[in-house]
CSV table of C-alpha atoms in Angstrom, one decimal:
chain,number,residue,atom,x,y,z
A,1,MET,CA,-0.2,0.0,-0.1
A,2,GLU,CA,1.4,3.5,-0.8
A,3,GLU,CA,0.3,7.1,0.6
A,4,GLY,CA,2.1,9.8,-0.9
A,5,GLY,CA,4.3,8.0,-3.3
A,6,LYS,CA,5.4,6.0,-1.0
A,7,LYS,CA,5.3,2.8,0.8
A,8,VAL,CA,3.4,2.9,4.3
A,9,SER,CA,5.9,0.9,5.8
A,10,GLU,CA,8.6,3.5,4.9
A,11,LEU,CA,6.8,6.2,6.4
A,12,PRO,CA,7.7,7.5,9.8
A,13,ASP,CA,5.8,5.9,12.8
A,14,ILE,CA,7.1,7.8,16.1
A,15,GLN,CA,4.3,6.6,18.1
A,16,HIS,CA,5.9,3.0,17.7
A,17,THR,CA,9.5,4.1,17.3
A,18,SER,CA,9.9,6.4,20.5
A,19,LYS,CA,9.4,6.3,24.1
A,20,PRO,CA,7.1,9.0,26.2
A,21,ALA,CA,8.6,11.5,28.2
A,22,ILE,CA,6.6,10.8,31.1
A,23,PRO,CA,6.0,6.8,31.4
A,24,LEU,CA,2.8,6.8,33.2
A,25,TYR,CA,0.0,4.4,32.8
A,26,ILE,CA,-2.9,6.0,31.0
A,27,ASN,CA,-6.8,4.1,31.8
A,28,GLN,CA,-8.0,5.5,28.7
A,29,VAL,CA,-7.3,6.4,25.3
A,30,GLY,CA,-9.2,6.7,21.9
A,31,VAL,CA,-11.8,8.5,20.1
A,32,GLN,CA,-15.3,9.9,20.6
A,33,HIS,CA,-18.2,11.8,18.8
A,34,VAL,CA,-17.5,9.2,15.6
A,35,LYS,CA,-20.7,9.2,14.0
A,36,ALA,CA,-21.5,5.6,12.0
A,37,PRO,CA,-24.8,3.9,10.7
A,38,PHE,CA,-25.5,0.8,12.3
A,39,PHE,CA,-28.4,-1.7,12.4
A,40,LEU,CA,-30.5,-2.7,15.5
A,41,ASP,CA,-33.0,-5.4,15.9
A,42,SER,CA,-36.5,-4.5,17.1
A,43,MET,CA,-38.2,-6.3,19.9
A,44,TYR,CA,-41.3,-5.6,17.8
A,45,GLY,CA,-39.9,-7.2,14.6
A,46,GLY,CA,-38.1,-5.7,11.9
A,47,ARG,CA,-34.7,-3.7,12.2
A,48,HIS,CA,-33.9,0.0,12.6
A,49,GLU,CA,-30.9,1.8,10.5
A,50,LEU,CA,-30.2,4.1,13.0
A,51,VAL,CA,-26.7,6.7,13.3
A,52,ALA,CA,-24.8,6.3,16.6
A,53,ASP,CA,-22.5,8.7,18.2
A,54,ILE,CA,-19.4,6.3,19.1
A,55,THR,CA,-16.8,6.5,21.9
A,56,MET,CA,-13.9,3.9,21.3
A,57,THR,CA,-10.9,3.7,24.1
A,58,THR,CA,-8.3,1.1,25.5
A,59,ASP,CA,-5.9,1.6,28.1
A,60,LEU,CA,-2.1,2.4,27.6
A,61,LYS,CA,0.9,1.0,29.1
A,62,PRO,CA,3.6,3.4,30.7
A,63,GLU,CA,6.3,2.4,28.1
A,64,LEU,CA,4.0,2.8,25.0
A,65,LYS,CA,3.9,6.6,23.4
A,66,GLY,CA,0.4,6.3,21.9
A,67,ILE,CA,-2.1,4.4,19.9
A,68,SER,CA,-2.7,4.3,16.5
A,69,MET,CA,-6.3,6.1,16.6
A,70,SER,CA,-7.5,5.3,13.0
A,71,LYS,CA,-7.2,1.7,13.7
A,72,LEU,CA,-10.2,2.0,16.3
A,73,ILE,CA,-12.2,3.3,13.4
A,74,ARG,CA,-11.2,0.9,10.9
A,75,CYS,CA,-11.6,-2.1,12.9
A,76,LEU,CA,-15.1,-0.8,13.3
A,77,ASN,CA,-15.8,-0.2,9.9
A,78,ASN,CA,-15.7,-4.3,9.5
A,79,TYR,CA,-18.8,-4.6,11.4
A,80,LEU,CA,-21.2,-1.8,10.6
A,81,ASP,CA,-23.1,-3.9,7.9
A,82,GLN,CA,-24.2,-6.3,10.7
A,83,PRO,CA,-27.2,-5.9,13.4
A,84,LEU,CA,-25.6,-4.5,16.4
A,85,LYS,CA,-25.8,-7.2,19.5
A,86,HIS,CA,-24.0,-7.9,22.6
A,87,LYS,CA,-22.0,-10.6,20.5
A,88,LEU,CA,-20.7,-7.9,18.2
A,89,ILE,CA,-19.8,-5.6,20.6
A,90,LYS,CA,-17.6,-8.1,22.3
A,91,LYS,CA,-16.0,-9.4,19.1
A,92,ILE,CA,-15.1,-5.9,18.0
A,93,LEU,CA,-13.5,-5.2,21.3
A,94,GLU,CA,-11.3,-8.4,20.9
A,95,GLU,CA,-10.1,-7.6,17.5
A,96,PHE,CA,-9.3,-3.7,18.8
A,97,LYS,CA,-6.7,-5.9,21.2
A,98,VAL,CA,-5.0,-7.3,18.6
A,99,GLU,CA,-5.3,-4.3,15.7
A,100,VAL,CA,-4.2,-1.6,18.2
A,101,GLU,CA,-1.0,-3.8,19.0
A,102,THR,CA,-0.9,-2.3,22.8
A,103,ASN,CA,-1.2,-5.5,24.8
A,104,SER,CA,-4.5,-3.5,26.2
A,105,CYS,CA,-6.3,-5.4,29.6
A,106,ASN,CA,-8.8,-2.6,29.0
A,107,SER,CA,-10.9,-1.4,26.4
A,108,SER,CA,-14.7,-0.3,25.7
A,109,ILE,CA,-16.7,1.0,22.9
A,110,ARG,CA,-20.0,2.9,23.6
A,111,PHE,CA,-22.6,3.5,20.9
A,112,ASP,CA,-25.4,6.3,21.9
A,113,PHE,CA,-28.3,6.7,19.8
A,114,LEU,CA,-32.1,7.3,19.4
A,115,LEU,CA,-34.4,4.8,19.3
A,116,PRO,CA,-37.8,5.2,17.6
A,117,ILE,CA,-41.2,3.1,19.0
A,118,GLN,CA,-44.4,3.8,17.9
A,119,LYS,CA,-46.6,5.3,20.7
A,120,LYS,CA,-50.4,5.2,20.4
A,121,SER,CA,-52.4,8.0,21.9
A,122,PRO,CA,-54.6,6.5,24.9
A,123,LYS,CA,-57.8,7.3,23.7
A,124,SER,CA,-57.9,8.7,20.0
A,125,GLY,CA,-55.5,6.0,18.7
A,126,TRP,CA,-53.3,8.2,17.0
A,127,VAL,CA,-49.9,6.5,16.3
A,128,PHE,CA,-46.5,8.2,15.7
A,129,PRO,CA,-42.6,7.5,16.9
A,130,GLN,CA,-41.2,8.9,20.1
A,131,TYR,CA,-37.5,8.4,20.7
A,132,TYR,CA,-35.5,7.6,23.6
A,133,LYS,CA,-31.6,8.2,24.2
A,134,CYS,CA,-30.4,4.6,24.8
A,135,MET,CA,-26.7,3.6,24.8
A,136,PHE,CA,-25.1,0.4,24.9
A,137,GLU,CA,-21.8,0.2,26.2
A,138,GLY,CA,-19.2,-3.0,26.2
A,139,ARG,CA,-16.0,-3.4,28.1
A,140,MET,CA,-13.3,-5.9,28.3
A,141,GLU,CA,-11.5,-6.0,31.6
A,142,GLY,CA,-8.7,-8.5,30.9
A,143,ASP,CA,-10.6,-11.4,29.5
A,144,VAL,CA,-13.9,-10.6,31.3
A,145,PHE,CA,-16.8,-8.9,28.9
A,146,LYS,CA,-19.2,-6.6,30.5
A,147,PHE,CA,-22.2,-5.4,28.7
A,148,PHE,CA,-24.2,-2.3,29.9
A,149,GLN,CA,-27.1,-0.9,28.4
A,150,LYS,CA,-29.0,2.8,29.4
A,151,VAL,CA,-31.9,4.3,28.2
A,152,ARG,CA,-33.7,8.1,29.2
A,153,VAL,CA,-37.3,7.8,29.6
A,154,GLN,CA,-39.7,11.1,30.0
A,155,TYR,CA,-42.5,10.8,32.1
A,156,ALA,CA,-45.2,13.5,33.9
A,157,SER,CA,-45.1,14.0,37.4
A,158,TYR,CA,-47.9,15.5,39.2
A,159,CYS,CA,-47.2,16.8,43.1
A,160,PRO,CA,-49.0,15.1,45.8
A,161,CYS,CA,-48.3,18.0,47.8
A,162,SER,CA,-49.7,20.0,45.8
A,163,ALA,CA,-53.0,18.0,45.4
A,164,ALA,CA,-53.6,18.0,48.9
A,165,LEU,CA,-53.3,21.6,49.2
A,166,CYS,CA,-55.8,22.1,46.5
A,167,GLY,CA,-58.1,19.8,48.5
A,168,HIS,CA,-58.1,21.6,51.5
A,169,LEU,CA,-58.8,24.9,49.0
A,170,ASP,CA,-62.1,23.0,47.7
A,171,GLU,CA,-62.7,22.1,51.5
A,172,ASN,CA,-62.6,26.0,52.3
A,173,ASN,CA,-65.0,26.8,49.3
A,174,SER,CA,-62.0,27.8,47.2
A,175,ALA,CA,-60.3,26.5,44.2
A,176,GLY,CA,-56.6,25.4,43.3
A,177,TYR,CA,-54.6,23.6,40.6
A,178,PRO,CA,-51.9,21.2,41.5
A,179,HIS,CA,-48.6,21.6,39.6
A,180,ALA,CA,-46.9,19.3,37.5
A,181,GLN,CA,-43.5,18.7,36.1
A,182,ARG,CA,-41.7,17.7,33.3
A,183,SER,CA,-39.5,14.4,34.6
A,184,PHE,CA,-36.9,12.0,33.4
A,185,ALA,CA,-35.6,8.8,34.2
A,186,GLU,CA,-32.0,7.5,33.4
A,187,VAL,CA,-31.7,3.6,33.9
A,188,LEU,CA,-28.6,1.7,33.3
A,189,VAL,CA,-28.3,-1.8,33.6
A,190,GLU,CA,-25.8,-4.3,33.4
A,191,ILE,CA,-26.7,-7.9,31.8
A,192,VAL,CA,-25.1,-10.9,31.9
A,193,PRO,CA,-24.4,-12.3,28.1
A,194,PRO,CA,-26.1,-14.8,26.8
A,195,ASN,CA,-29.0,-13.4,28.5
A,196,ILE,CA,-30.9,-10.6,26.1
A,197,VAL,CA,-33.1,-7.8,27.6
A,198,TRP,CA,-34.4,-5.6,25.2
A,199,LEU,CA,-34.1,-1.6,25.4
A,200,GLU,CA,-38.3,-1.7,24.8
A,201,GLU,CA,-38.3,-3.6,28.0
A,202,ILE,CA,-36.1,-1.4,30.1
A,203,ILE,CA,-38.4,1.6,28.6
A,204,GLY,CA,-41.9,-0.6,29.3
A,205,MET,CA,-40.7,-1.2,32.8
A,206,VAL,CA,-40.3,2.3,33.3
A,207,GLU,CA,-43.7,3.7,31.9
A,208,ASN,CA,-45.9,0.8,33.0
A,209,SER,CA,-44.3,1.8,37.1
A,210,ILE,CA,-44.8,5.4,36.5
A,211,LYS,CA,-48.2,5.4,34.2
A,212,THR,CA,-48.1,9.4,33.8
A,213,ILE,CA,-46.3,9.4,30.5
A,214,PRO,CA,-46.5,11.9,27.6
A,215,TYR,CA,-47.2,11.0,23.9
A,216,PRO,CA,-46.1,12.5,20.7
A,217,ILE,CA,-49.9,13.3,19.1
A,218,ILE,CA,-53.1,13.8,21.5
A,219,GLN,CA,-56.1,15.4,21.3
A,220,ARG,CA,-58.5,16.8,23.9
A,221,ILE,CA,-60.1,13.0,24.4
A,222,ASP,CA,-56.3,12.1,25.3
A,223,GLU,CA,-55.7,15.2,27.2
A,224,GLN,CA,-58.7,14.4,29.5
A,225,GLU,CA,-57.7,10.4,30.0
A,226,ILE,CA,-54.0,11.9,31.1
A,227,ALA,CA,-55.5,14.4,33.4
A,228,ARG,CA,-57.6,11.4,35.1
A,229,LEU,CA,-54.5,9.1,35.4
A,230,ALA,CA,-52.7,12.2,37.1
A,231,ALA,CA,-55.2,12.8,39.8
A,232,GLU,CA,-55.0,8.9,40.4
A,233,ASN,CA,-51.2,8.8,39.8
A,234,PRO,CA,-49.5,11.8,41.6
A,235,ILE,CA,-45.9,11.0,43.0
A,236,PHE,CA,-43.0,12.4,44.8
A,237,VAL,CA,-39.6,11.9,43.2
A,238,GLU,CA,-38.9,9.5,46.0
A,239,ASP,CA,-41.9,7.8,44.6
A,240,ALA,CA,-41.0,7.3,41.2
A,241,ILE,CA,-37.5,6.0,41.9
A,242,ARG,CA,-39.2,3.5,44.3
A,243,MET,CA,-41.1,2.1,41.6
A,244,ILE,CA,-38.9,2.1,39.1
A,245,CYS,CA,-36.4,0.1,40.9
A,246,ASN,CA,-38.6,-2.3,42.4
A,247,SER,CA,-39.4,-3.2,38.3
A,248,LEU,CA,-36.0,-4.0,37.9
A,249,ASN,CA,-35.5,-5.8,40.6
A,250,LYS,CA,-38.2,-8.4,39.3
A,251,HIS,CA,-36.0,-9.0,36.0
A,252,LEU,CA,-34.4,-12.2,36.4
A,253,TYR,CA,-31.5,-11.3,33.5
A,254,ILE,CA,-30.7,-7.6,35.0
A,255,LYS,CA,-27.4,-8.3,37.2
A,256,ASP,CA,-27.2,-4.8,38.2
A,257,TRP,CA,-28.8,-0.9,37.6
A,258,ILE,CA,-28.7,2.2,39.0
A,259,VAL,CA,-31.6,4.6,38.3
A,260,LYS,CA,-31.7,8.6,38.7
A,261,CYS,CA,-34.9,10.6,38.3
A,262,THR,CA,-34.8,14.0,37.5
A,263,HIS,CA,-38.0,16.5,38.2
A,264,GLU,CA,-37.9,20.1,36.8
A,265,GLU,CA,-39.9,21.7,39.4
A,266,SER,CA,-42.2,24.1,37.6
A,267,ILE,CA,-43.1,26.0,41.0
A,268,HIS,CA,-39.3,25.8,42.4
A,269,THR,CA,-36.2,27.3,40.8
A,270,SER,CA,-34.4,23.9,41.6
A,271,ASP,CA,-34.9,20.3,40.3
A,272,ALA,CA,-35.8,17.4,42.5
A,273,ILE,CA,-33.4,14.5,41.8
A,274,ALA,CA,-33.6,10.9,43.5
A,275,ILE,CA,-30.5,8.2,42.7
A,276,SER,CA,-30.4,4.4,43.4
A,277,TRP,CA,-28.4,1.6,42.8
A,278,LYS,CA,-29.0,-2.4,43.4
A,279,GLY,CA,-26.1,-2.6,45.9
A,280,VAL,CA,-24.2,-5.4,44.1
A,281,LYS,CA,-20.5,-6.3,45.4
A,282,ASN,CA,-18.3,-4.1,43.3
A,283,GLY,CA,-21.2,-3.3,41.2
A,284,PHE,CA,-22.8,0.5,40.1
A,285,ASP,CA,-21.7,3.4,42.4
A,286,GLY,CA,-24.4,6.4,41.3
A,287,ARG,CA,-21.3,8.9,42.4
A,288,LYS,CA,-19.2,7.3,39.3
A,289,TYR,CA,-21.7,6.4,36.7
A,290,LEU,CA,-24.6,9.0,36.6
């Protein structure tokens, strides 16, 4: 192969032929914000063609100057025509170890993307795609492969305190409206291959736990139904996270999880948050992962 009239083997490669001025171990070195298309099978059948924002890293031993960043991307390029699964991610990481030529002990690849799910309005029956922020991440720690999935789900929270205060106003011949807030649940789970947990499953566990969820298209009949559900299901952020965590605990294939709920308050200048994790030994820690 030639480059600029010269064979590649004849061109200088200082990363491989020189030593670092400061021989320190680097935990992660690589590339981020790599945009690439990929295929993803749907739990409901069919296949999505999506675009991911990809981060790829390996560790680097003290005696090595650097890595060939382009080799990470060239390695990934060989797999873009295959549906993304944990087996494929493991295969890519195993190839990293060979192609990058650093004898890496730890490497990772992360895919951030938007997953479309068809959402049906509760009464009118309108159907329109709703997009969820999702993530796949694979890590090789020595010869041990770990696989993680993450979803971000929007929901609505209606304040129980505000509802009670409005009830008190009603009893005293006055009136008030309880306040509501746009809310989000970020859920990160570790799955032990070869078990499979669909992203749509995790999203469903959140939405079925909360019940008060938004829709991309609504009419007045839908809005009335949403208001009815809101009156029946007022929740604090503490209520929301407990319901979500309870659902995750019941899933046999989820080894570990961590959840962060954020309620973007409508009458406070601050947001309400709650973070909880399963507590598996050497597992997730909220101070590190979210």
